[in-house]
Amino acid sequence: MRLKLEITGLVQGVGFRPFIYALAKELDLTGYVRNNRTGVRVEVEGGKEVLDTFLLRIEQDKPEISKIYSLQHSFLEEQGFETFVIRESIGQGAGRTLILPDIALCDKCASDISDPENRRFQYPFTNCTDCGPRFTIIEKTPYDRQNTSMKEFALCNDCQKEYDTPGNRRFHAQPNACQECGPHVSLHEINGTLICTGEEAIEKTVSQIQQGSVVAVKGMGGYHLLCDATKEETVAALRARKSREEKPLAVMFPDLNSARNETSINALEERALISVEKPIVIVQKSGSSILAEAVSPGNNTVGVFLPYTPLHHILLDKLKAPVVATSANITDDPIASDEQDAFTRLAAIADFILAHNREIVRRCDDSVVRIAAGRQMPVRRSRGFAPVPISLPFRLRKPVLALGPYMSSTITVALDDKAFLSQHIGDLDSPLALEFYEDTINDLLGLLDVTPEVVIADLHPGYYSTKFGEKKYGDVLLKVQHHFAHILSCMAENGLPEDAEVIGFAFDGTGYGLDKTIWGSEVLIASYRGFKRALHLRPYRLPGGEVAVKEPCRTALSLLYDTFGDKAKNIDFTSFSENEKLLLLEIMKKNINCPLTTSMGRLFDAVSSLTGLNHKISYHAQAAIALEQAAARSDDKGSYPFVISNKMIYQLPIIDRIANERENNVPPEVIARRFHNTISNMVVEAAEIIREETDISYVALSGGVFQNVILLEDTFRKLTERNFRPLIHQLVPPNDGGISLGQAVFSHFAQV
Ligand code: ZN
Ligand code: ZN
Ligand code: FE
């Protein structure tokens, strides 16, 4: 089957177009390459494997004379190009200057800092026009040194000469710096007392990490906590101090080879690791890993990334070992980004602080991606990607501000045919997070110089984002239903035209429904203009409301009660005491604090508990992840029955069978696999029913549940086999991090 690979790049220099042309010709691909105002756009068509090769070869063979600041790509439906051509450039000259993302250290700067003869040997703030910080140092436009946090540092003669010489790699490199004139690092006790600076500080940091200390290291968009990833006690101590019991920690490896040794990485994962965005890539651990089990306990995956600043390069080069490199914060607070913050908030977590005197103007967490179905799926779109816009398939009439949801929030500012998603903000539930949220709104509007004429929020009356919108933008505020926004984000990033219709599957943990209950397994017949709720799971109770989110065993009991009535109390699947069970059954019967939901996420939680995998969680989606990991250990082809009738998907037969198989000691991984098979069957069957009625063949898969790679890949494959046209996320996350894009798009069709 032929596909189209669409690439939008922020690229400068004359060498890129001819390079793409030659490569496309060599691989016998059709399509075009074209320069536009902001960079380059490539669309090529061919078989998936050749397109993969094309993508990998761009990374491996890219011409030295052109500078790549960002390359977003997605695999889409074939369009039918017959030849490959270089198209006329459009919109040269005029147009908005884009603010670049932070760019990982380039090869040339990497060799500067490792060459003892070079004047930048071991200098941790080395950069050039090809690399270095941008988004996190710019205070206002235009992008000039005076408008960045580098304004504090006067260029020395040598640096000034580079800056002034056309043809020099550092000609007009705004953050240009050297040992003489630029920022420097300093090592501090946790109370702020200065220990030492410069090279000595780096040496001491390295030896402290080797001895098992946790050091907070100021990076590009915030502080990381660094510690030896091979030492069990050290990683366990970090977890205890960060109050992060089990959620996996990211690991930075010195180089690609050392990462390969500890994990099994495929070609697309490797490409992602070395791409200019340098995200954290979630990969499989290898059997005999030297990584401490505490890095991602009970998990067969681990988040891996490579050094992207000169400081990380220097540290990892000396350590020659993988380090845990996790955002410096306590649980869900925003990442610490200045010294005051670090010294107060990190006192109980870190042993030392490696600071520096270049101010971080705005926080930006590391991005996270995962390869699924041969596509790159963003899990968190932040450093390296923000604030690169997503191209919309149509032009907006009015500039819009989309306020995002509550969990894993981002906001979006969109105008013309561009949507600018903010960096990752996170859950809006601590005072620090709310402050960061409001700062980010003002900041992005300011940077883009936009006054929004429409503002759009989630329907949920309790979300901070909604309340903020009502208070601040009441007269121009629109609201959009959560799951519809998920589907809209998927439609928009897949470039669907204005009149398109899709069958949308929005599967997630929670979202406020039109009927004021908690939705989460929504099958929508949708266009950009509106939606019809076609199908959803049979509503069930969450005993204790929010508590049930933390305790999947409660949801399990609720579904058992729906299935078996009072006999549910005889089913032994968890450590509930007899009294607890009776109490929960009692509150369900009397309907006390038992909100109804159609959540698919909670169904995964419940099945995780029913199979004995996870009864209580310590981080978001933990039980569902445990279920996915168990399913990955089985290739059973079985599945469970369900019934679709009368706008409802009845899940009780599934619960019935699982309870039965548990009693007959069917292994958890087999049940987990069969459950996954069941849900992908459910999607296909529901899609068939709707296609029958409507003739729609586009199927959009969105919502956090589709971060589940087994579910996503199976569903995608089965839909393709049945001649559907499945749409999945490749530019924004399927989780709530992508919601603000969907909101922004909706504003175009539903004006105030
Ligand atoms: Zn460079
Ligand atoms: Zn200098
Ligand atoms: Fe959601």
Tab-separated table of C-alpha atoms in Angstrom, residues 372-605:
chain	number	residue	atom	x	y	z
A	372	ALA	CA	3.580	3.023	17.289
A	373	ALA	CA	2.269	1.481	14.068
A	374	GLY	CA	5.456	2.739	12.400
A	375	ARG	CA	4.566	6.332	13.250
A	376	GLN	CA	5.995	8.753	15.776
A	377	MET	CA	3.342	9.462	18.375
A	378	PRO	CA	3.916	12.421	20.676
A	379	VAL	CA	3.155	11.708	24.322
A	380	ARG	CA	4.307	15.154	25.432
A	381	ARG	CA	5.027	17.870	22.875
A	382	SER	CA	7.353	20.401	24.445
A	383	ARG	CA	11.117	21.161	24.110
A	384	GLY	CA	12.331	21.025	20.513
A	385	PHE	CA	8.782	21.219	19.168
A	386	ALA	CA	7.289	24.264	20.936
A	387	PRO	CA	6.659	26.864	19.560
A	388	VAL	CA	6.825	25.398	16.047
A	389	PRO	CA	3.302	25.704	14.622
A	390	ILE	CA	1.063	22.966	13.282
A	391	SER	CA	-0.278	23.802	9.818
A	392	LEU	CA	-4.059	23.836	9.635
A	393	PRO	CA	-5.972	22.630	6.580
A	394	PHE	CA	-7.822	25.978	6.337
A	395	ARG	CA	-7.374	29.622	7.286
A	396	LEU	CA	-8.968	30.862	10.476
A	397	ARG	CA	-11.078	34.004	10.228
A	398	LYS	CA	-10.110	35.299	13.649
A	399	PRO	CA	-7.135	34.821	15.940
A	400	VAL	CA	-8.057	32.408	18.713
A	401	LEU	CA	-6.818	31.470	22.137
A	402	ALA	CA	-7.664	27.910	23.211
A	403	LEU	CA	-7.408	27.366	26.938
A	404	GLY	CA	-6.887	23.604	27.025
A	405	PRO	CA	-8.302	21.118	29.519
A	406	TYR	CA	-7.182	20.300	33.063
A	407	MET	CA	-4.762	17.393	32.790
A	408	SER	CA	-1.469	17.507	30.854
A	409	SER	CA	-2.485	20.934	29.672
A	410	THR	CA	-1.205	22.952	26.788
A	411	ILE	CA	-2.769	26.097	25.378
A	412	THR	CA	-2.945	27.047	21.714
A	413	VAL	CA	-2.818	30.405	19.991
A	414	ALA	CA	-3.896	30.099	16.368
A	415	LEU	CA	-4.175	32.520	13.494
A	416	ASP	CA	-4.346	32.227	9.726
A	417	ASP	CA	-3.446	28.628	8.974
A	418	LYS	CA	-1.088	28.106	11.911
A	419	ALA	CA	-1.729	26.708	15.371
A	420	PHE	CA	0.949	27.458	17.950
A	421	LEU	CA	0.738	24.965	20.783
A	422	SER	CA	2.452	25.998	23.990
A	423	GLN	CA	5.020	23.902	25.731
A	424	HIS	CA	3.719	21.307	28.215
A	425	ILE	CA	2.120	22.990	31.226
A	426	GLY	CA	0.837	19.954	33.122
A	427	ASP	CA	-2.108	19.341	35.420
A	428	LEU	CA	-3.746	22.547	36.611
A	429	ASP	CA	-4.018	21.680	40.254
A	430	SER	CA	-1.291	23.345	42.296
A	431	PRO	CA	-0.815	27.076	42.852
A	432	LEU	CA	2.506	26.891	41.008
A	433	ALA	CA	0.886	25.171	38.048
A	434	LEU	CA	-1.855	27.786	37.859
A	435	GLU	CA	0.712	30.553	37.907
A	436	PHE	CA	2.671	28.840	35.135
A	437	TYR	CA	-0.571	28.409	33.186
A	438	GLU	CA	-1.458	32.100	33.275
A	439	ASP	CA	2.137	33.099	32.541
A	440	THR	CA	2.147	30.822	29.514
A	441	ILE	CA	-1.022	32.397	28.114
A	442	ASN	CA	0.333	35.933	28.449
A	443	ASP	CA	3.714	34.850	27.195
A	444	LEU	CA	2.549	33.098	24.025
A	445	LEU	CA	0.099	35.875	23.136
A	446	GLY	CA	2.902	38.402	23.679
A	447	LEU	CA	5.520	36.508	21.688
A	448	LEU	CA	3.164	36.085	18.746
A	449	ASP	CA	1.784	39.588	19.196
A	450	VAL	CA	-1.792	38.336	19.063
A	451	THR	CA	-4.948	39.711	20.628
A	452	PRO	CA	-7.442	36.872	20.519
A	453	GLU	CA	-10.868	37.650	19.116
A	454	VAL	CA	-12.253	34.291	20.169
A	455	VAL	CA	-11.367	32.301	23.253
A	456	ILE	CA	-12.401	28.727	23.773
A	457	ALA	CA	-12.517	26.439	26.776
A	458	ASP	CA	-13.638	22.973	27.848
A	459	LEU	CA	-17.282	22.461	28.869
A	460	HIS	CA	-16.271	21.304	32.341
A	461	PRO	CA	-17.476	23.968	34.776
A	462	GLY	CA	-14.925	22.912	37.390
A	463	TYR	CA	-11.750	23.135	35.302
A	464	TYR	CA	-9.496	26.002	36.208
A	465	SER	CA	-9.023	26.710	32.504
A	466	THR	CA	-12.778	27.111	32.037
A	467	LYS	CA	-13.154	29.327	35.083
A	468	PHE	CA	-10.184	31.406	33.983
A	469	GLY	CA	-11.793	31.857	30.566
A	470	GLU	CA	-15.127	32.880	32.078
A	471	LYS	CA	-13.473	35.414	34.333
A	472	LYS	CA	-11.072	36.927	31.855
A	473	TYR	CA	-12.714	36.491	28.447
A	474	GLY	CA	-16.401	36.074	29.312
A	475	ASP	CA	-17.752	38.031	26.335
A	476	VAL	CA	-15.809	36.158	23.668
A	477	LEU	CA	-15.736	32.746	25.301
A	478	LEU	CA	-16.897	29.604	23.550
A	479	LYS	CA	-16.940	26.105	24.987
A	480	VAL	CA	-16.488	22.774	23.341
A	481	GLN	CA	-17.105	19.252	24.543
A	482	HIS	CA	-13.921	17.430	25.556
A	483	HIS	CA	-14.163	14.321	23.387
A	484	PHE	CA	-15.249	16.289	20.357
A	485	ALA	CA	-12.119	18.423	20.842
A	486	HIS	CA	-10.028	15.221	20.872
A	487	ILE	CA	-11.509	14.184	17.522
A	488	LEU	CA	-11.109	17.677	16.071
A	489	SER	CA	-7.419	17.714	17.003
A	490	CYS	CA	-6.962	14.411	15.175
A	491	MET	CA	-8.859	15.640	12.102
A	492	ALA	CA	-6.891	18.876	11.938
A	493	GLU	CA	-3.423	17.393	12.295
A	494	ASN	CA	-4.308	14.864	9.608
A	495	GLY	CA	-5.173	17.733	7.296
A	496	LEU	CA	-8.825	16.824	6.691
A	497	PRO	CA	-10.651	19.452	4.615
A	498	GLU	CA	-13.476	21.626	5.938
A	499	ASP	CA	-16.290	19.389	4.729
A	500	ALA	CA	-14.861	16.089	6.003
A	501	GLU	CA	-16.812	13.703	8.184
A	502	VAL	CA	-15.323	11.059	10.444
A	503	ILE	CA	-16.287	8.290	12.778
A	504	GLY	CA	-14.440	9.447	15.869
A	505	PHE	CA	-13.379	7.183	18.720
A	506	ALA	CA	-12.423	9.314	21.720
A	507	PHE	CA	-11.317	6.915	24.427
A	508	ASP	CA	-9.911	8.423	27.599
A	509	GLY	CA	-10.219	8.542	31.374
A	510	THR	CA	-12.538	11.446	31.848
A	511	GLY	CA	-14.258	14.371	30.173
A	512	TYR	CA	-17.390	16.366	30.908
A	513	GLY	CA	-20.317	15.193	28.829
A	514	LEU	CA	-23.265	17.094	27.411
A	515	ASP	CA	-25.458	15.274	29.936
A	516	LYS	CA	-23.144	16.373	32.773
A	517	THR	CA	-21.903	12.841	33.425
A	518	ILE	CA	-18.323	11.707	32.946
A	519	TRP	CA	-17.795	10.511	29.397
A	520	GLY	CA	-14.839	8.557	28.074
A	521	SER	CA	-15.718	5.930	25.457
A	522	GLU	CA	-17.304	8.195	22.908
A	523	VAL	CA	-18.042	7.095	19.386
A	524	LEU	CA	-18.911	10.278	17.523
A	525	ILE	CA	-20.138	10.955	14.033
A	526	ALA	CA	-18.292	14.201	13.620
A	527	SER	CA	-17.478	17.009	11.252
A	528	TYR	CA	-15.664	20.226	12.135
A	529	ARG	CA	-19.056	21.799	12.732
A	530	GLY	CA	-20.504	19.429	15.249
A	531	PHE	CA	-21.022	15.871	16.342
A	532	LYS	CA	-23.591	13.263	17.149
A	533	ARG	CA	-22.901	10.860	20.012
A	534	ALA	CA	-23.500	7.569	18.249
A	535	LEU	CA	-22.284	4.969	20.756
A	536	HIS	CA	-20.655	4.627	24.142
A	537	LEU	CA	-20.166	2.035	26.868
A	538	ARG	CA	-23.078	1.291	29.138
A	539	PRO	CA	-22.766	3.850	31.974
A	540	TYR	CA	-21.439	2.403	35.216
A	541	ARG	CA	-20.742	3.722	38.680
A	542	LEU	CA	-17.505	4.970	40.186
A	543	PRO	CA	-17.956	4.147	43.875
A	544	GLY	CA	-16.510	7.061	45.805
A	545	GLY	CA	-16.013	9.207	42.713
A	546	GLU	CA	-12.427	10.475	42.492
A	547	VAL	CA	-11.241	7.775	44.909
A	548	ALA	CA	-12.177	5.152	42.317
A	549	VAL	CA	-9.692	6.740	39.922
A	550	LYS	CA	-6.910	6.018	42.414
A	551	GLU	CA	-8.346	2.622	43.353
A	552	PRO	CA	-9.207	0.566	40.261
A	553	CYS	CA	-10.470	-2.246	42.522
A	554	ARG	CA	-13.505	-0.072	43.283
A	555	THR	CA	-14.373	0.213	39.596
A	556	ALA	CA	-13.828	-3.528	39.255
A	557	LEU	CA	-16.296	-4.192	42.045
A	558	SER	CA	-18.788	-1.812	40.466
A	559	LEU	CA	-18.643	-3.689	37.141
A	560	LEU	CA	-18.891	-7.028	38.949
A	561	TYR	CA	-21.958	-5.737	40.762
A	562	ASP	CA	-23.532	-4.673	37.463
A	563	THR	CA	-22.808	-8.141	36.080
A	564	PHE	CA	-23.541	-10.452	38.988
A	565	GLY	CA	-25.645	-8.374	41.381
A	566	ASP	CA	-25.202	-9.284	45.025
A	567	LYS	CA	-23.170	-12.361	44.105
A	568	ALA	CA	-20.364	-9.914	43.292
A	569	LYS	CA	-19.383	-9.976	46.923
A	570	ASN	CA	-18.375	-13.623	46.662
A	571	ILE	CA	-15.886	-12.985	43.897
A	572	ASP	CA	-12.442	-12.855	45.348
A	573	PHE	CA	-10.166	-10.687	43.211
A	574	THR	CA	-8.501	-8.250	45.553
A	575	SER	CA	-7.506	-7.642	49.126
A	576	PHE	CA	-10.778	-5.930	50.035
A	577	SER	CA	-11.957	-6.918	53.472
A	578	GLU	CA	-15.481	-8.299	53.722
A	579	ASN	CA	-16.568	-5.045	55.362
A	580	GLU	CA	-15.078	-2.819	52.689
A	581	LYS	CA	-16.859	-4.791	50.002
A	582	LEU	CA	-20.197	-4.609	51.794
A	583	LEU	CA	-19.789	-0.895	52.346
A	584	LEU	CA	-19.038	-0.259	48.673
A	585	LEU	CA	-21.984	-2.391	47.571
A	586	GLU	CA	-24.119	-0.461	50.000
A	587	ILE	CA	-23.162	2.970	48.632
A	588	MET	CA	-23.816	1.709	45.112
A	589	LYS	CA	-27.261	0.431	46.038
A	590	LYS	CA	-28.134	3.699	47.741
A	591	ASN	CA	-26.386	5.705	45.051
A	592	ILE	CA	-24.263	7.700	47.474
A	593	ASN	CA	-21.295	9.416	45.807
A	594	CYS	CA	-21.320	7.017	42.872
A	595	PRO	CA	-21.130	9.185	39.749
A	596	LEU	CA	-21.922	7.509	36.444
A	597	THR	CA	-19.312	7.229	33.754
A	598	THR	CA	-18.760	5.747	30.310
A	599	SER	CA	-14.980	5.969	30.719
A	600	MET	CA	-12.870	3.576	28.640
A	601	GLY	CA	-9.821	4.393	30.768
A	602	ARG	CA	-11.609	3.246	33.912
A	603	LEU	CA	-12.666	0.041	32.165
A	604	PHE	CA	-8.993	-0.702	31.494
A	605	ASP	CA	-8.295	0.083	35.170
